[in-house]
Short mmCIF file of C-alpha atoms in Angstrom, two decimals:
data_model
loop_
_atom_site.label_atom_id
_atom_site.label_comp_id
_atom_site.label_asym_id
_atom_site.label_seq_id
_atom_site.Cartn_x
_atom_site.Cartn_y
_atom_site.Cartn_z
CA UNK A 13 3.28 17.79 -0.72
CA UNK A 14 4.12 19.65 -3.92
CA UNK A 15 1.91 22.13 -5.07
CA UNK A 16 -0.48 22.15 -7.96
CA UNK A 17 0.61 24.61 -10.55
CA UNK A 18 -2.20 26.32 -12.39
CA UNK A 19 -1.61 27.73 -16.02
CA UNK A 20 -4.69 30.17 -17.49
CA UNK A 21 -3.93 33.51 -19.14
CA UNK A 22 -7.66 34.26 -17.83
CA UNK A 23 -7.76 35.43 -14.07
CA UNK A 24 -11.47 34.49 -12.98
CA UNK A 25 -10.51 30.55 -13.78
CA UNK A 26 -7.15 30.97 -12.23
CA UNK A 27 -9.26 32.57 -9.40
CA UNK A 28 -11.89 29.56 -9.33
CA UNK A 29 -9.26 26.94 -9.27
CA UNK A 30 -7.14 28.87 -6.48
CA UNK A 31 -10.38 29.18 -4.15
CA UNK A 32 -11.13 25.47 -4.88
CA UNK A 33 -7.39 23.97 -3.39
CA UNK A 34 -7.47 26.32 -0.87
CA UNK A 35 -10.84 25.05 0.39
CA UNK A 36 -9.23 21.45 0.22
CA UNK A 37 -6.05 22.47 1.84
CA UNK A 38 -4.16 21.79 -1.58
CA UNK A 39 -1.00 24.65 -2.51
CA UNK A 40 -0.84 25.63 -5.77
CA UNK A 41 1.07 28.34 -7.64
CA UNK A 42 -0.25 30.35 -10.08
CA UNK A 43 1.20 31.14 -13.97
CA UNK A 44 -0.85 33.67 -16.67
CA UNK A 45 1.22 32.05 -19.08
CA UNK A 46 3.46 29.17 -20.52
CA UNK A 47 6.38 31.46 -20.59
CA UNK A 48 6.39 31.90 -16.75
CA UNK A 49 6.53 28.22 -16.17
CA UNK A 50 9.52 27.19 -18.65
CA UNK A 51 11.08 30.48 -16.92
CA UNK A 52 10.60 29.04 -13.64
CA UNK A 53 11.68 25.64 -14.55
CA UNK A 54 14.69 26.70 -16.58
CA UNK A 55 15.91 28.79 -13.50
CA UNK A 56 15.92 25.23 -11.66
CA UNK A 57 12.24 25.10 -9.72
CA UNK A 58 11.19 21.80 -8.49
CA UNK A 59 8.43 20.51 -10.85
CA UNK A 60 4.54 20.44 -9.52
CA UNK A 61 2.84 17.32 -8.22
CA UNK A 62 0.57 18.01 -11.18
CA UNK A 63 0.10 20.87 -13.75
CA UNK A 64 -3.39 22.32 -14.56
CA UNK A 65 -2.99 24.25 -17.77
CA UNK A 66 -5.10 25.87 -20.64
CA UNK A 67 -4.51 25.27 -24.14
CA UNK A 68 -5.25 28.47 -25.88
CA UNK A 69 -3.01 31.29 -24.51
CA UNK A 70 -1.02 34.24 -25.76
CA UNK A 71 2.80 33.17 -27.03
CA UNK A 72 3.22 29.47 -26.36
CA UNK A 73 0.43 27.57 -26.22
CA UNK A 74 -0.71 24.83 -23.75
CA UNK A 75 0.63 22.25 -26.10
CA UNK A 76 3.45 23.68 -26.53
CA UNK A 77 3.99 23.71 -22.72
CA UNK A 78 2.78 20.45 -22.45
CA UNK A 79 5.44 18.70 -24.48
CA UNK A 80 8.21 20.64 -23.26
CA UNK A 81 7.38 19.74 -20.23
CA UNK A 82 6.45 16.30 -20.69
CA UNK A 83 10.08 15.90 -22.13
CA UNK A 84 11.53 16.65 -18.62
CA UNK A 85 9.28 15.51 -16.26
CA UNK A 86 7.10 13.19 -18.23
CA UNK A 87 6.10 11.35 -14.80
CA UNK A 88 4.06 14.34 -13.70
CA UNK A 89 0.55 14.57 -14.33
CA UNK A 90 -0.56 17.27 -16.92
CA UNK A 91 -4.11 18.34 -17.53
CA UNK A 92 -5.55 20.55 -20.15
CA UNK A 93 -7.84 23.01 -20.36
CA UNK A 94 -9.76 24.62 -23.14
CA UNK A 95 -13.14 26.19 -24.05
CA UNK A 96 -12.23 25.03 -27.30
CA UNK A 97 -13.47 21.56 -27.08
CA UNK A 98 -13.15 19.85 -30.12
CA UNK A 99 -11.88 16.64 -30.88
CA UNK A 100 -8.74 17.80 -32.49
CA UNK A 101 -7.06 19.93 -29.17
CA UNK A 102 -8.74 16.89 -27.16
CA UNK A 103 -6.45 14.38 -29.50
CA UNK A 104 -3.33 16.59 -29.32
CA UNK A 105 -3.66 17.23 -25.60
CA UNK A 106 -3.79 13.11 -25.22
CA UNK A 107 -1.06 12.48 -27.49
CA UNK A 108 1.38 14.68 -26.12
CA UNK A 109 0.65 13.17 -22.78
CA UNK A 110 -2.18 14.45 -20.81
CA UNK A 111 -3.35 12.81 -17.96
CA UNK A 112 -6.95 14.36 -18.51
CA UNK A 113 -8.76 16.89 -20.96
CA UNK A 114 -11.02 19.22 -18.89
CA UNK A 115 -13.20 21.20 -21.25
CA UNK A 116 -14.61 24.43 -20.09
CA UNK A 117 -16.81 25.82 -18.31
CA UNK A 118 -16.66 23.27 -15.80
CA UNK A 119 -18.01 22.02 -12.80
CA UNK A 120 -15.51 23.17 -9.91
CA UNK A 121 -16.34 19.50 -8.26
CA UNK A 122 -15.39 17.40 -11.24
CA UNK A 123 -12.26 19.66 -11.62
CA UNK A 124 -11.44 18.67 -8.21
CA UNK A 125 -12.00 15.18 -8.64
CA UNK A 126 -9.98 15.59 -11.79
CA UNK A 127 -7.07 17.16 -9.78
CA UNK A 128 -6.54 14.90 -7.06
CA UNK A 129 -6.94 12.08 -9.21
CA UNK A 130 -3.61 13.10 -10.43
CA UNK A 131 -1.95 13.93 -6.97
CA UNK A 132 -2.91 10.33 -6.02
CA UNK A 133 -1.19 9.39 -9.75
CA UNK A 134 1.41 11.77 -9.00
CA UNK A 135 2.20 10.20 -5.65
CA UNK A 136 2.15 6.78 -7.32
CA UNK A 137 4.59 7.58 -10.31
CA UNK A 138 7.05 9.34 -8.98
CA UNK A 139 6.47 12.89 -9.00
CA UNK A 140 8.02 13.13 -5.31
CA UNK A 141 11.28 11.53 -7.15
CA UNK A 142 14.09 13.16 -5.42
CA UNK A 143 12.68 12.04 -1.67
CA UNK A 144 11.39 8.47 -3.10
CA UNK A 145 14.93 7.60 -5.15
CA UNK A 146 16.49 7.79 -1.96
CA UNK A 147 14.32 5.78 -0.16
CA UNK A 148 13.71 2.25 -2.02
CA UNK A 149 10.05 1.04 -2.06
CA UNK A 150 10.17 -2.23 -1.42
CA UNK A 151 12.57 -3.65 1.35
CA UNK A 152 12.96 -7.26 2.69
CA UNK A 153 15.52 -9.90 3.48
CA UNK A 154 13.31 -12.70 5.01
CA UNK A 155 13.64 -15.50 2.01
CA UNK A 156 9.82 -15.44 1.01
CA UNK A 157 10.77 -11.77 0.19
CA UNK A 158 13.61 -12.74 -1.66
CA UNK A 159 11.29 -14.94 -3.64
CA UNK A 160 9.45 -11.93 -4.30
CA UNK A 161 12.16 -9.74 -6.21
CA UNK A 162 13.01 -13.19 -7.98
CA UNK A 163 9.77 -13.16 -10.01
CA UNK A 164 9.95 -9.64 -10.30
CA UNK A 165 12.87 -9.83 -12.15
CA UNK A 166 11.74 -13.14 -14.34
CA UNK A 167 8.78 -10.84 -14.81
CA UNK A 168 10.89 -7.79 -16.42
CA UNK A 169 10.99 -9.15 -20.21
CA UNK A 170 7.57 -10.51 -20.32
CA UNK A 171 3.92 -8.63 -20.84
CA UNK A 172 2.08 -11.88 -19.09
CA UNK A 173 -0.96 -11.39 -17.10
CA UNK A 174 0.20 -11.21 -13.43
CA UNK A 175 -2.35 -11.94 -10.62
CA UNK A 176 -0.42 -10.65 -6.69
CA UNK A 177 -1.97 -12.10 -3.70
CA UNK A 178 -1.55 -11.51 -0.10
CA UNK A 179 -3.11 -10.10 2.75
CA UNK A 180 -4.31 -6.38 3.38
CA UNK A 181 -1.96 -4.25 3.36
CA UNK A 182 1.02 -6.64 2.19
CA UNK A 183 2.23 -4.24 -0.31
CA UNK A 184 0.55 -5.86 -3.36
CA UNK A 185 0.59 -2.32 -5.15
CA UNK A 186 3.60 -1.64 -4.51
CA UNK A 187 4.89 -4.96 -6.19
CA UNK A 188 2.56 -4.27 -9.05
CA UNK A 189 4.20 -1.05 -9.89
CA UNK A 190 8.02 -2.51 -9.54
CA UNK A 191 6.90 -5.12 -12.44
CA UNK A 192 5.60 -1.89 -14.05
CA UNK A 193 8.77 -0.17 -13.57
CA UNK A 194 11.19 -2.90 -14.70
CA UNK A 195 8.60 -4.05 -17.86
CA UNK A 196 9.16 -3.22 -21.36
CA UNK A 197 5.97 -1.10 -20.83
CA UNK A 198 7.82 1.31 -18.58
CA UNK A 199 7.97 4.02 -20.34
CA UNK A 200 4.18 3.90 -20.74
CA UNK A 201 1.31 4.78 -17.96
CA UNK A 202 0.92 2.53 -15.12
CA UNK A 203 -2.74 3.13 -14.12
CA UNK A 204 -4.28 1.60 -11.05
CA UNK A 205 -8.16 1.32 -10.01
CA UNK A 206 -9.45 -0.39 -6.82
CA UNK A 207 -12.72 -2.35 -8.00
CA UNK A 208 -13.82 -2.44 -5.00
CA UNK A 209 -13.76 1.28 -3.72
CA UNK A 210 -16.07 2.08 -6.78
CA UNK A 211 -20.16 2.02 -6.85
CA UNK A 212 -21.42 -0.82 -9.32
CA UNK A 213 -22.99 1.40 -11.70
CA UNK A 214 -19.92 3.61 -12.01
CA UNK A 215 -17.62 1.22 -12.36
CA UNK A 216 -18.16 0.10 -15.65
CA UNK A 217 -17.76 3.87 -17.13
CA UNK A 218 -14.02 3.89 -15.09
CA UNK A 219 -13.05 0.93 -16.82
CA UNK A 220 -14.00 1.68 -20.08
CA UNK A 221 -14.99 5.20 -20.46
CA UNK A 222 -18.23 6.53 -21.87
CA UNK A 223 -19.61 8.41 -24.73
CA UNK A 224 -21.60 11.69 -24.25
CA UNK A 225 -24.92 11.08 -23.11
CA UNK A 226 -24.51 7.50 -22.64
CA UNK A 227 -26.59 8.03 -19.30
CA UNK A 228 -28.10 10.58 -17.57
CA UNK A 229 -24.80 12.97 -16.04
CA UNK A 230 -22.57 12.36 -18.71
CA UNK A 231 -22.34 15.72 -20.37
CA UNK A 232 -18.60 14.92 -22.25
CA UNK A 233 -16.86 11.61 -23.76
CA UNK A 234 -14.32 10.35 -20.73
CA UNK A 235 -11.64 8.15 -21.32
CA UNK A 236 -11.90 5.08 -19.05
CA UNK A 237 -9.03 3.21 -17.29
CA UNK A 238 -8.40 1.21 -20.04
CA UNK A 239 -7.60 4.23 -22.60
CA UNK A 240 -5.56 5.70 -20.17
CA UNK A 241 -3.18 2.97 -19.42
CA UNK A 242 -2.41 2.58 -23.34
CA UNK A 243 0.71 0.93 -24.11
CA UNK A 244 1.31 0.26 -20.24
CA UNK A 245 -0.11 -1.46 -17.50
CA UNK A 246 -3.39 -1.42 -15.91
CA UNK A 247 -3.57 -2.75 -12.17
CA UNK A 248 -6.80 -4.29 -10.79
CA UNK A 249 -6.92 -4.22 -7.19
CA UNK A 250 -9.45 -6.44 -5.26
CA UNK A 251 -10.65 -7.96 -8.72
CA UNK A 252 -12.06 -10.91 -5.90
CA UNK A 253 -14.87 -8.06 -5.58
CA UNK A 254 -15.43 -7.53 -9.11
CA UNK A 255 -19.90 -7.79 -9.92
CA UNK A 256 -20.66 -10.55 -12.08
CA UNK A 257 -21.74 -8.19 -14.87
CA UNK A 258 -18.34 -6.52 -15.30
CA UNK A 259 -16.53 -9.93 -14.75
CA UNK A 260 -18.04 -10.65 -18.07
CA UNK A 261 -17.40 -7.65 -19.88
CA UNK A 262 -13.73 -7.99 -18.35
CA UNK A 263 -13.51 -11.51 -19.93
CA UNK A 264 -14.28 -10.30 -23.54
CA UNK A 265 -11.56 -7.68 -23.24
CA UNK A 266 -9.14 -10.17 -22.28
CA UNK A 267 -9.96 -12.91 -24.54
CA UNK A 268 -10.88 -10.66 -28.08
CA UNK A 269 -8.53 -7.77 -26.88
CA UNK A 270 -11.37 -5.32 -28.00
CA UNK A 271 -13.66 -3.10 -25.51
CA UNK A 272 -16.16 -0.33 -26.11
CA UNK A 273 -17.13 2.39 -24.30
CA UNK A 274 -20.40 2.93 -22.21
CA UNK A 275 -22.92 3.97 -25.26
CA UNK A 276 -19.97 3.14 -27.66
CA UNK A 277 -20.56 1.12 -30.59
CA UNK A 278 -17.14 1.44 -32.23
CA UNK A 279 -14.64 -1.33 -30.88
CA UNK A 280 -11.55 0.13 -28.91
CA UNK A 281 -8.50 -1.61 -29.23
CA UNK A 282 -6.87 -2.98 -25.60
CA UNK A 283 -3.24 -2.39 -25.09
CA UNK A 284 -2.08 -3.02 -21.96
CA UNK A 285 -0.58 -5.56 -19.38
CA UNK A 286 -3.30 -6.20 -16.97
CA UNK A 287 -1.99 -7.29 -13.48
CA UNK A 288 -4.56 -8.14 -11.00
CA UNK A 289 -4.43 -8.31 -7.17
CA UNK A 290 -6.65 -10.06 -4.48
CA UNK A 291 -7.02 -10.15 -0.45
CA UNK A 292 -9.23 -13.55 -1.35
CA UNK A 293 -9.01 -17.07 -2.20
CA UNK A 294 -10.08 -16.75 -5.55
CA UNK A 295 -10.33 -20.62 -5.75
CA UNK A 296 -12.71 -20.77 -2.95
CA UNK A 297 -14.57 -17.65 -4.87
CA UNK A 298 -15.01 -20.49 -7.96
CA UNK A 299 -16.02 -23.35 -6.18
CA UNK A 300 -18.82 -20.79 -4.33
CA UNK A 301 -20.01 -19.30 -7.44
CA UNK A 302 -19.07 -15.96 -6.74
CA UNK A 303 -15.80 -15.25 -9.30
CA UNK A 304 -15.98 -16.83 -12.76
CA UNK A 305 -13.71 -19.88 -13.06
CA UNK A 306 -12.34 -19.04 -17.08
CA UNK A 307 -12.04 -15.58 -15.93
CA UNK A 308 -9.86 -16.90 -13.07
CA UNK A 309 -7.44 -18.93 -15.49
CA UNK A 310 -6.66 -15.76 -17.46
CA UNK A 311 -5.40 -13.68 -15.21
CA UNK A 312 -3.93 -16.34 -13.07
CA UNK A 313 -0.86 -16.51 -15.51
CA UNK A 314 1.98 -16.15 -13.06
CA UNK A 315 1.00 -15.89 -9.62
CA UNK A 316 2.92 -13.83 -6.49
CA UNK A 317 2.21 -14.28 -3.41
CA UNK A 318 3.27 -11.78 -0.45
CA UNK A 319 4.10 -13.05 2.63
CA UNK A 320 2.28 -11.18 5.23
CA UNK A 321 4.46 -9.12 8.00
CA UNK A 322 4.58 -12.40 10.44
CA UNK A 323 5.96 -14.41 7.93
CA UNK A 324 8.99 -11.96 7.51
CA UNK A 325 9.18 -10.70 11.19
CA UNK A 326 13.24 -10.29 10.49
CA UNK A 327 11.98 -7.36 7.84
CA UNK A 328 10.41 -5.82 10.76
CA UNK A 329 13.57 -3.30 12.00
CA UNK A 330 14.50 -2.42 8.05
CA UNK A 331 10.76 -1.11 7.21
CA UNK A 332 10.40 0.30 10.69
CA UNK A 333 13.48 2.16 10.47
CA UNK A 334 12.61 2.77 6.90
CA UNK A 335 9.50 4.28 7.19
CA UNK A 336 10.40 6.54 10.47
CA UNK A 337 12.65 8.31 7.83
CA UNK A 338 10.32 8.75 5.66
CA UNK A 339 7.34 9.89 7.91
CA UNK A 340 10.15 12.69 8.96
CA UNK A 341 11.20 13.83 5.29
CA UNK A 342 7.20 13.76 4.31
CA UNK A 343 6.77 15.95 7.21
CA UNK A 344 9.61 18.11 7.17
CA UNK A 345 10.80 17.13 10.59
CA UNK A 346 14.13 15.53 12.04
CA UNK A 347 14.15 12.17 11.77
CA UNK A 348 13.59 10.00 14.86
CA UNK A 349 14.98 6.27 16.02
CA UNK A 350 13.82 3.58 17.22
CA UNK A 351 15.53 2.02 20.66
CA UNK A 352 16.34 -1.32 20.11
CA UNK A 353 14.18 -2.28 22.60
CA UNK A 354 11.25 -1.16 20.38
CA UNK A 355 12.39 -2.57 17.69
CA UNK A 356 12.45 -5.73 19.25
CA UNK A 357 9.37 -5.68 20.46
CA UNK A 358 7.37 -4.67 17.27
CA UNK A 359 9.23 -7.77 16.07
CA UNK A 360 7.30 -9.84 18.21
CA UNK A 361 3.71 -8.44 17.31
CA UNK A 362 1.41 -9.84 14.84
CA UNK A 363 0.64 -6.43 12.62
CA UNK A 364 -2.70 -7.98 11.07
CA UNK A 365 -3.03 -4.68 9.05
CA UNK A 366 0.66 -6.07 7.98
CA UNK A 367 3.48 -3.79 6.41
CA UNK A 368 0.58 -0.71 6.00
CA UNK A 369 -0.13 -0.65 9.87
CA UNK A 370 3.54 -0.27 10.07
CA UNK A 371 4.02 2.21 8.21
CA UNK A 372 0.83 4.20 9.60
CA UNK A 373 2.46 3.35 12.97
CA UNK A 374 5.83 5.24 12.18
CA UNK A 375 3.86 7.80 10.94
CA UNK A 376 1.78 8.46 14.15
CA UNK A 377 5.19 8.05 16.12
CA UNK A 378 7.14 10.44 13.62
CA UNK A 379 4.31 13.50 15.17
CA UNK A 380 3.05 11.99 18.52
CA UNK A 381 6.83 10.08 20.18
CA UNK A 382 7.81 12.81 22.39
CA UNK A 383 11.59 12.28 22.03
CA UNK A 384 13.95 11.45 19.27
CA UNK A 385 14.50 8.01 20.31
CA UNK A 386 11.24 5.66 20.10
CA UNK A 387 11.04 3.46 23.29
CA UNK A 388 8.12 1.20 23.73
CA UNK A 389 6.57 3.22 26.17
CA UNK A 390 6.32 5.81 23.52
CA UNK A 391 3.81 3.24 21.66
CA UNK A 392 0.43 3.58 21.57
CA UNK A 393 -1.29 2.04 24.55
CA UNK A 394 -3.21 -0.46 22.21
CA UNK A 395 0.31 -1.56 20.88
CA UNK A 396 1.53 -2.06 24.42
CA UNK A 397 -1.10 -3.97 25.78
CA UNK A 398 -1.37 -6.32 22.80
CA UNK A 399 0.66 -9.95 23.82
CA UNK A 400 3.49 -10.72 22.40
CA UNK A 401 3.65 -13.46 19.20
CA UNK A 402 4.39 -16.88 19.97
CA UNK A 403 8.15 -17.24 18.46
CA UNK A 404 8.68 -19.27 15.40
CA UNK A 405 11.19 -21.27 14.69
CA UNK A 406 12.24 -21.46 18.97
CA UNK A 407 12.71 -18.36 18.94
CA UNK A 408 10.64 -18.09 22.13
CA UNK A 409 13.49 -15.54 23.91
CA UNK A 410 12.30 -12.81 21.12
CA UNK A 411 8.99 -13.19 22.54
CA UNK A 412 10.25 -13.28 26.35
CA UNK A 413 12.10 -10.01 25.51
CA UNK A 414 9.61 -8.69 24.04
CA UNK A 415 7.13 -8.92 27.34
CA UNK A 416 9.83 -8.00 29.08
CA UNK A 417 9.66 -4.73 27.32
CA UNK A 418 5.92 -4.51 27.45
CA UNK A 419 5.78 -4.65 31.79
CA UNK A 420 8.69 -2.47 32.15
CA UNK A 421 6.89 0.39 29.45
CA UNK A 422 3.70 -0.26 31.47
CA UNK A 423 5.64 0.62 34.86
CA UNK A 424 3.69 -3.17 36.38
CA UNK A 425 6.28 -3.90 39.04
CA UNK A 426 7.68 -7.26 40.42
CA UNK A 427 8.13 -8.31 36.81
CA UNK A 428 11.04 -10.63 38.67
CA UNK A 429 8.69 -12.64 40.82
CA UNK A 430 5.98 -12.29 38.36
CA UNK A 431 7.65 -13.87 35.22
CA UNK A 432 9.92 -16.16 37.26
CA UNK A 433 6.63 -17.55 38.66
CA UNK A 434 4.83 -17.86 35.07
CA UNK A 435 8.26 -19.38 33.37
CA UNK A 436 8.29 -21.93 36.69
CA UNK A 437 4.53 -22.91 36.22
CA UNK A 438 5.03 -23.44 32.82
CA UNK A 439 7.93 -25.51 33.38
CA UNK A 440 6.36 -27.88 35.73
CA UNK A 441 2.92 -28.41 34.28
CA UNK A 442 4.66 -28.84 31.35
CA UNK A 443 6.74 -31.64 33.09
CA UNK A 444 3.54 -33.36 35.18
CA UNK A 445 1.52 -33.51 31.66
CA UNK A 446 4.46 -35.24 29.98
CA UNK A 447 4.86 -38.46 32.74
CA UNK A 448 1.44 -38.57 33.35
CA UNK A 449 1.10 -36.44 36.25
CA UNK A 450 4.56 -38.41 38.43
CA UNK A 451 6.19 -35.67 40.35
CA UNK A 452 9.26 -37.90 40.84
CA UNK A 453 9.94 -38.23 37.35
CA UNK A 454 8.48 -34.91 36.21
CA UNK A 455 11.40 -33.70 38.51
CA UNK A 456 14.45 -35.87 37.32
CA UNK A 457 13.22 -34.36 33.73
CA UNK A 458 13.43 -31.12 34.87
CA UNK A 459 16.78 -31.23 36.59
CA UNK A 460 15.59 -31.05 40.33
CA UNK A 461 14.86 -32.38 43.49
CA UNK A 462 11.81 -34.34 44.37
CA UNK A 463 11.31 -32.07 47.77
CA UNK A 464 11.72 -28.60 45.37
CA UNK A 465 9.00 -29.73 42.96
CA UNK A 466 6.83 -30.59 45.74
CA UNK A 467 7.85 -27.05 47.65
CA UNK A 468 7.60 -24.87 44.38
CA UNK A 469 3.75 -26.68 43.63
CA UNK A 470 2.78 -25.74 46.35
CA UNK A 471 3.97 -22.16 46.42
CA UNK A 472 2.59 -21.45 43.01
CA UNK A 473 -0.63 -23.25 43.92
CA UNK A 474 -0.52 -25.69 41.28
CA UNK A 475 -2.51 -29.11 40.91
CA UNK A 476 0.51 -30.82 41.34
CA UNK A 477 -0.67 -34.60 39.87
CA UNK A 478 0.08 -37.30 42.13
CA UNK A 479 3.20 -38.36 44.26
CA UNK A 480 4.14 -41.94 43.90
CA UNK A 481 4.38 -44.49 46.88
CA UNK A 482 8.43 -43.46 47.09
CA UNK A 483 7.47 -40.17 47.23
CA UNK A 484 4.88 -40.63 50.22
CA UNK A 485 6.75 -42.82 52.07
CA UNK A 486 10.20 -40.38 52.04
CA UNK A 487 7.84 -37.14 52.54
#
């Protein structure tokens, strides 16, 4: 991770702020002034994950740093300082690009909260863009992905409402923030708020913001979600979740355009591209009462839908091999393969958590895999033990291969006799269901002798059906 760079021509706060990240494990580098960070940059330093600076300093001021520096990196996250707070350095600061306005003094936790709000935006927009643009973020080649980067790209001249569904952990983010990228909007914020990680009664102040003392704890004005993604896009994730209440409030916004803030009585114009995203049926959600049905029909404008990982099993290798590399340039570490044993084996599993278990798997193998190639013994044991996917589409020699793979990682021994006597059970019951239990013709189906598929019942101790007269009389 980048470090947080803090800017305060006033040691104690530098001090405060420095004790704070180090307590959280966060690096930071310090600056007393503006000068000392164009210096730095200007002599080619990589830019901060986010930059922490005051306003009022001796030479340049904070503003003056910010849109300098805004016109080079304008995907990092800036916030300013000031113990001047008054609504003319809190405008400036938000037009020339500030993520946040922090007035002082202030509390050490919000300031935190503050600051890793704008890692995690950081992380999100690109301020990690020299490892990320070599490293594309979404990868597929199975045909419902293709589908995928189709709308995408039907979806790059329009500002329509989009609503993404899939599973957990299908990516739907990620596919929110490449319409983002490819929108007219894209040179705007792309702000993104999980309605479902948030408390009820704090919700509705990160949506829309609040005015000072507007309820008990709210000691400044704070921009909400929707002031922050001006001009851009703002991404609802698990809006299935959404209270009733805010549902409401949500509809007014989308259907007058106008919001106001928590204790607000002036209207606040909305301009953004909403795109919403759902683990749920939000049909089923209707019909039960639980999600409001006009609601529903304005964000459900355009519709994508992500496959989850077992629809695209073929994209398995490219984001495994994808995300090893990753997990090793995150880290700092020489990057690691994967055997193509283990590759075809991960094939054949059913990832419920979908593309993000993968990717959390690569990560644990990227630190934990002993070696530099991955082998499936090198998986964790819960991996290992789980049973391999029925194949799709006939493809029932991936899934062979892949328990193949499984008994020789967990060292079983006689895999031989032991799968030759499974595949031969199978093949016979299989055969006695189909003629209605009649060896003799269960064996000309198969291929074989009447004596062997009386021989091979009984070695496998099968309920082998019923021999005909012929059968009795020759035996």
């Amino acid at each position: 991770m980048k470090p947080v760079w803090i800017v305060d021509d006033d040691k104690s706060i530098r001090w405060v702020i420095e004790k704070t990240l180090t307590r959280e494990q966060v690096p930071f580098k310090s600056f007393a002034s503006a000068s000392e960070v164009l210096s730095q940059l200007d002599h080619g330093a990589e830019p901060p994950q986010v930059l922490v600076s005051d306003i009022r300093m001796p030479g340049e001021s904070g503003l003056d740093l910010l849109k300098r520096f805004k016109a080079k990196f304008s995907s990092v996250p800036v916030i300013i300082m000031t113990a001047y707070s008054d609504l003319d350095s809190a405008v400036a600061a938000f037009q020339g690009g500030a993520f946040e306005y922090l007035p002082k003094p202030f509390d050490v936790d919000q300031a935190l909260e503050l600051i890793r709000r704008a890692i995690d935006e950081s992380a999100h927009q690109g301020g990690a863009q020299n490892e990320v643009s070599q490293l594309p973020e979404i990868l597929g080649q199975a045909p419902a992905m293709q589908e995928v980067f189709r709308a995408i790209g039907r979806l790059s001249q329009s500002s329509a409402t989009v609503m993404v569904t899939g599973e957990s952990g299908t990516g739907k983010e990620l596919v929110a923030r490449a319409v983002h990228r490819h929108s007219p909007r894209s040179d705007k914020p792309f702000i993104a708020i999980n309605t479902a990680a948030i408390p009820k009664d704090l919700l509705e102040s990160e949506l829309f913001g609040h005015e000072r003392g507007a309820f008990t704890g709210a000691a400044t004005q704070r921009r909400g979600r929707f002031e922050q993604a001006e001009g851009g896009t703002l991404f609802l994730d698990e809006i299935g979740d959404m209270p009733a209440d805010l549902q409401t409030r949500l509809l007014r916004v989308l259907s007058d355009g106008n919001f106001y803030r928590v204790g607000g009585h002036s209207p606040i114009k909305a301009n953004v591209r909403i795109i919403a995203a759902t683990h749920q049926n939000l049909e089923t959600r209707v019909k039960d009462g639980l999600f409001r049905e006009d609601l529903f029909h304005r964000l459900n404008v355009i519709r994508v839908r992500l496959p989850s990982l077992r629809e695209r099993r073929e994209d398995i290798p490219i984001l495994a091999r994808h995300f090893l590399q990753r997990s090793a340039q995150e880290l700092g570490v020489e990057g690691k393969r994967f055997s193509d044993a283990a590759l075809r084996f991960l094939s054949n599993l059913d990832f419920p958590g979908n593309v993000r278990q993968l990717e959390n798997l690569c990560h644990w193998l990227t630190v934990m895999a002993p070696g530099q190639t991955v082998d499936v013994a090198d998986l964790p044991p819960e991996m290992r033990d789980a049973p391999a996917a029925a194949g799709s589409g006939g493809d029932w020699q991936s899934g062979l291969a892949s328990e193949v793979d499984r008994m020789l990682a967990a060292s079983e021994g006689q895999v031989h006799e032991k799968l030759t006597d499974a595949f031969e059970r199978i093949l016979i019951s299989r055969a006695l269901a189909h003629t209605g239990g009649r060896r003799i013709e269960a064996a000309v189906a198969l291929g074989i002798g009447r004596n062997t598929i009386t021989r091979k019942i009984q070695e496998l101790g099968m309920d082998g059906g019923r021999a005909d007269d012929t059968e009795r009389a020759g035996g």
